[in-house]
Tab-separated table of C-alpha atoms in Angstrom:
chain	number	residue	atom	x	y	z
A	1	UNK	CA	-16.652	27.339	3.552
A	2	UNK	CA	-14.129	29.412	4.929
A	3	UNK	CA	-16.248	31.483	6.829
A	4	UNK	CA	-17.448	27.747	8.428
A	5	UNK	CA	-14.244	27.020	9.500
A	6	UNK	CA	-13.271	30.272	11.021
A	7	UNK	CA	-16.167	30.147	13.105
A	8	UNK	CA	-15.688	26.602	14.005
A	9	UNK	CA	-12.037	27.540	15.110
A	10	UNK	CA	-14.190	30.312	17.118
A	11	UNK	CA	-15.225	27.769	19.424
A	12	UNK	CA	-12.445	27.029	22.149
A	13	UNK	CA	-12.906	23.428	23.120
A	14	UNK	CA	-13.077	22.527	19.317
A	15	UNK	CA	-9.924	25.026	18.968
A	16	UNK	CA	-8.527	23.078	21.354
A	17	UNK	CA	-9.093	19.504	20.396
A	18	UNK	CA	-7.690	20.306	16.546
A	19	UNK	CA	-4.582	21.923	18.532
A	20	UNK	CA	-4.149	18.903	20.612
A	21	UNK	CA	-4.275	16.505	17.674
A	22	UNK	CA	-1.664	18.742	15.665
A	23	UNK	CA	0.219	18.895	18.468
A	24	UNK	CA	0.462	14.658	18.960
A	25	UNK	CA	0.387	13.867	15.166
A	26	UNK	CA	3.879	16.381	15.428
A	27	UNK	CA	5.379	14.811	18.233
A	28	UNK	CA	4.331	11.397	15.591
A	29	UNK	CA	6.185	12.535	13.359
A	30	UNK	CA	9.160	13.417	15.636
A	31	UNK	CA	9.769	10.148	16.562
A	32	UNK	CA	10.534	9.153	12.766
A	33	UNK	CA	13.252	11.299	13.453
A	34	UNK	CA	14.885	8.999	15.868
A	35	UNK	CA	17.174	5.848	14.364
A	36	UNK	CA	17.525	2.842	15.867
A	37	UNK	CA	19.913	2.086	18.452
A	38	UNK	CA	22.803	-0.074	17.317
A	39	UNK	CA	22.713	0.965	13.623
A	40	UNK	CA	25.350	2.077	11.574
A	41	UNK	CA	25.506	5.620	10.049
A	42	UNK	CA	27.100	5.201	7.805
A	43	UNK	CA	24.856	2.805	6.027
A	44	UNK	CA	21.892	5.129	6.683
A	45	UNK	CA	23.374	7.986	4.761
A	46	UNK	CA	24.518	5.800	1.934
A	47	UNK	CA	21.127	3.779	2.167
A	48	UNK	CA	19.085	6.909	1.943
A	49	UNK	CA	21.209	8.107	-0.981
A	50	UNK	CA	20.946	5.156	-2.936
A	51	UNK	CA	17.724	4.132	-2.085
A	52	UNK	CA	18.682	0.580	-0.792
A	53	UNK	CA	15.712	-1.734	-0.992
A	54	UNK	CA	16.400	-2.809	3.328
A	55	UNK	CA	13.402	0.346	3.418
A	56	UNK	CA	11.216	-1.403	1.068
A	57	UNK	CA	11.689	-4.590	2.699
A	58	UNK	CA	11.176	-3.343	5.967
A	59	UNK	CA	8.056	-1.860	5.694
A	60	UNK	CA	6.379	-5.077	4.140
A	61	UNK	CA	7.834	-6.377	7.335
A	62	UNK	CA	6.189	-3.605	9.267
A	63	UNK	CA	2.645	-3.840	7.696
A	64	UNK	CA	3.543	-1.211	5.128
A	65	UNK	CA	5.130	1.476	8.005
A	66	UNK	CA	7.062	4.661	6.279
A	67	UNK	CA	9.334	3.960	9.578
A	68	UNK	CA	12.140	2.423	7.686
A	69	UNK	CA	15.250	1.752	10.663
A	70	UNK	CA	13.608	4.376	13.132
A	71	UNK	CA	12.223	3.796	16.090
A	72	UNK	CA	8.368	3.874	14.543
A	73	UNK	CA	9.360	1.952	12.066
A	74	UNK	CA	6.020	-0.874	13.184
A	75	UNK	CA	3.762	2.166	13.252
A	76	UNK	CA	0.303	1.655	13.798
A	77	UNK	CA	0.016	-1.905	12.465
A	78	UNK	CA	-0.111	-3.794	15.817
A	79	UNK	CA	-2.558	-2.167	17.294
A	80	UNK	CA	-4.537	-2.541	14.065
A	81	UNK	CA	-3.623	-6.080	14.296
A	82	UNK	CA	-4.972	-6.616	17.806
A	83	UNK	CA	-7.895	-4.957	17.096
A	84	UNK	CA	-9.187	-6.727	13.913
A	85	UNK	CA	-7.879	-9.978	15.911
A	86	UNK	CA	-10.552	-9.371	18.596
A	87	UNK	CA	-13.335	-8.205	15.703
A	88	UNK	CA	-13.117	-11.512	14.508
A	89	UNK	CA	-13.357	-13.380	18.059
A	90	UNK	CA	-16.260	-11.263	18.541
A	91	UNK	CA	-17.985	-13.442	15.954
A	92	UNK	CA	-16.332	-17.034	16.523
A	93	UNK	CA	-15.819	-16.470	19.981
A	94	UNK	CA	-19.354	-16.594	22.324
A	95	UNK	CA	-17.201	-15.569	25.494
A	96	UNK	CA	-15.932	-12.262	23.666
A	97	UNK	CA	-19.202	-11.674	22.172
A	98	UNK	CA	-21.132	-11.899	25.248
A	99	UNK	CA	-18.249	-9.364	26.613
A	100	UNK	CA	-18.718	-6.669	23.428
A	101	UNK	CA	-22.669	-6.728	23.947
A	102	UNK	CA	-22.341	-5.937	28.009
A	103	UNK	CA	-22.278	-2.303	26.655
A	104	UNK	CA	-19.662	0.236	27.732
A	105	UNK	CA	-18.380	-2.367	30.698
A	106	UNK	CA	-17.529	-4.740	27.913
A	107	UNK	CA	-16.589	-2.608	25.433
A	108	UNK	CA	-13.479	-1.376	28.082
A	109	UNK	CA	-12.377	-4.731	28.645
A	110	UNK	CA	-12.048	-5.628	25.243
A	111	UNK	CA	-9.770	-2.284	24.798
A	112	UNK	CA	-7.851	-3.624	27.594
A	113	UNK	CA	-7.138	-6.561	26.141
A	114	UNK	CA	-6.634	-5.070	23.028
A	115	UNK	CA	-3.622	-2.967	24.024
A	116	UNK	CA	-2.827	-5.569	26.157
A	117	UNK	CA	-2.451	-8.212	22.871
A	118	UNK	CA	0.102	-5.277	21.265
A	119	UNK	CA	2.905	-6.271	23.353
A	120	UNK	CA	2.724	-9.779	22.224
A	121	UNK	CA	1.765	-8.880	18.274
A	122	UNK	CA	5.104	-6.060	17.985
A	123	UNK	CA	7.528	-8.364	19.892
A	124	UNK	CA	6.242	-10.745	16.751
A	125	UNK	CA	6.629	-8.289	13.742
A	126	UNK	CA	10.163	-6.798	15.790
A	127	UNK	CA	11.646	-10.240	15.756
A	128	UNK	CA	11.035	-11.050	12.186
A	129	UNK	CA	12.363	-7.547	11.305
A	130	UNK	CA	15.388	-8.364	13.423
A	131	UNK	CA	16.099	-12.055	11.257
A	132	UNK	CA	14.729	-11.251	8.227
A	133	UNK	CA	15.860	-7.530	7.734
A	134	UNK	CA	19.033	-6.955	9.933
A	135	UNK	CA	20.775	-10.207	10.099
A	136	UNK	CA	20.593	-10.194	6.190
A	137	UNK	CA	21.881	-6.949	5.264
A	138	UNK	CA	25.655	-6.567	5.530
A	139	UNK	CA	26.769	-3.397	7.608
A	140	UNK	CA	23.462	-2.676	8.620
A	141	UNK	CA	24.755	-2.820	11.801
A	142	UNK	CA	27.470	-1.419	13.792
A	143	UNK	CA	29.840	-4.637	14.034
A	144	UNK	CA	29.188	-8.092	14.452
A	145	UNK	CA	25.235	-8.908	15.507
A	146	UNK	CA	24.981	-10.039	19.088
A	147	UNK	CA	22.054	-10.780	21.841
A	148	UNK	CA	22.944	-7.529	23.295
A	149	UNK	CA	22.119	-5.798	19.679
A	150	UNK	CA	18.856	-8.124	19.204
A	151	UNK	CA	16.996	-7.069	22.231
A	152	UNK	CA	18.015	-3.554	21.829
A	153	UNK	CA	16.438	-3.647	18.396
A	154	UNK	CA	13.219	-5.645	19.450
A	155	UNK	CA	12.624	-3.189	22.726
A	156	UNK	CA	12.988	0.077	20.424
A	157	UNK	CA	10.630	-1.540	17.840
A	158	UNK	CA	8.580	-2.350	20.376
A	159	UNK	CA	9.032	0.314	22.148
A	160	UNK	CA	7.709	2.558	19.445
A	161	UNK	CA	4.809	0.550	18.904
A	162	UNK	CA	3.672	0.993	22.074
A	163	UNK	CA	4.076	4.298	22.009
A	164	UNK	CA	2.476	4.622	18.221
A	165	UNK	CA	-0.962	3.504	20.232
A	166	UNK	CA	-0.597	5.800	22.991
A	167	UNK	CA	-0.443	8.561	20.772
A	168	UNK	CA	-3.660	7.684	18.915
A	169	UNK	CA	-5.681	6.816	21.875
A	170	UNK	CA	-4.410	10.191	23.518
A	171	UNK	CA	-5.611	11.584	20.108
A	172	UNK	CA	-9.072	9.602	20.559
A	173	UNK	CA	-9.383	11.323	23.624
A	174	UNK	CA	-8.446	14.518	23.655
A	175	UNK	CA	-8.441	15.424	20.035
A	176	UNK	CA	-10.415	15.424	17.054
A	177	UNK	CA	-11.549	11.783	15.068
A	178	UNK	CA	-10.179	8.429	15.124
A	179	UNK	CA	-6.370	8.494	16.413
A	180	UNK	CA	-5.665	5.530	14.446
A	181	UNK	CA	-7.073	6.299	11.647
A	182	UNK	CA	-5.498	10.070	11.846
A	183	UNK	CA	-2.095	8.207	12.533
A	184	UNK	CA	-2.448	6.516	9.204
A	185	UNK	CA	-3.819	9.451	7.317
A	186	UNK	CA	-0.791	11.629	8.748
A	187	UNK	CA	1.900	8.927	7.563
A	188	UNK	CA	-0.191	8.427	4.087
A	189	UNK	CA	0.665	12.312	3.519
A	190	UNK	CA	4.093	12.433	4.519
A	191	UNK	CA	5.296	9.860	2.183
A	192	UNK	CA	3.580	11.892	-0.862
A	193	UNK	CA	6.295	14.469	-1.451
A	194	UNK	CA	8.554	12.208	-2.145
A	195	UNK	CA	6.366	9.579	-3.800
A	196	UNK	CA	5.711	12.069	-6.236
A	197	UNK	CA	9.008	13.437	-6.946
A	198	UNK	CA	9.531	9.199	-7.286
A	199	UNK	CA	6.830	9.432	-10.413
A	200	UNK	CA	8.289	12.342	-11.826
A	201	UNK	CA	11.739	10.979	-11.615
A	202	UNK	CA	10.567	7.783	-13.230
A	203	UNK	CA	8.608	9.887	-16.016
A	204	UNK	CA	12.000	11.727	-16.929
A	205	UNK	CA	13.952	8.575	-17.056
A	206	UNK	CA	11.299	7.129	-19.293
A	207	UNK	CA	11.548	9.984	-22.208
């Protein structure tokens, strides 16, 4: 098996396309490095330390997104939204049907609309975070809540969103499988670590 690998690697435009989609899932993963504006620091570190259940109830908010308060904290999910949303118009719909079986031609336009039904979907999912996550948990935020703090915590959300799908089409493209599903499958093994230093933890506690 090894040997089929190595020589796989042997061949440069597959070389390249595994590089590529390392190289995007990374910059991913970089951008759960990047808080969101407006929020307070000192509740992050103490958050983080504690384990304050705002994460937990944030990424229900967020479809399930490791994201927590950073600026991918929607992930994936509204793009997944937007894409199931027009799977099922394709069968109730006879005007988006007739569009998905004009071939490639339709196929593109329902992608376009697609991304296009994102915006729309995160500004959703970024305003419910905003009134049922932030304006509920004391000192989540750095001083009183105002309109200026509300749109600069829908844009990042987003923001990030949009940016989520980018990545994942960009990995369609140019790299190796299904960016979406690759985004998913890269966030499903970055949470294991500590999910299962979470069981152990619980284990010890329990003896």
């Amino acid at each position: 098996m090894n040997q089929s690998i190595w020589q796989l690697l042997r061949i440069p435009e597959t070389r390249e396309k595994i590089l590529n989609t390392l190289a995007l899932l990374v910059v991913y993963r970089l951008g759960f490095q990047i808080p969101i504006p407006g929020m307070s620091p000192k509740f992050l570190i103490e958050a983080h330390e504690s384990g304050n259940a705002v994460f937990g109830l944030l990424s229900a908010f967020s479809g399930g997104a490791i994201g927590d308060t950073v600026i991918f904290a929607l992930g994936i999910m509204p793009y997944i939204s937007a894409s199931i949303i027009f799977s099922i118009l394709g069968k109730v719909s006879p005007t988006v049907e007739a569009i998905q079986k004009e071939g490639a031609a339709g196929q593109k336009k329902i992608n376009q609309w697609t991304r296009l039904a994102v915006v729309p979907i995160s500004l959703l999912q970024a305003l419910f975070i905003w009134f049922g996550v932030f304006l509920n948990t004391p000192g989540l935020l750095m001083g009183e809540p105002t309109v200026g703090q509300m749109l600069t915590v829908v844009l990042s959300l987003m923001a990030g969103a949009l940016l989520v799908m980018w990545i994942g089409e960009l990995i369609t493209e140019y790299g190796i499988g299904n960016g979406a599903s690759l985004i998913i499958m890269a966030g499903i093994i970055a949470t294991m670590p500590s999910s299962v230093s979470q069981i152990i933890a619980s284990q010890d506690d329990f003896y």
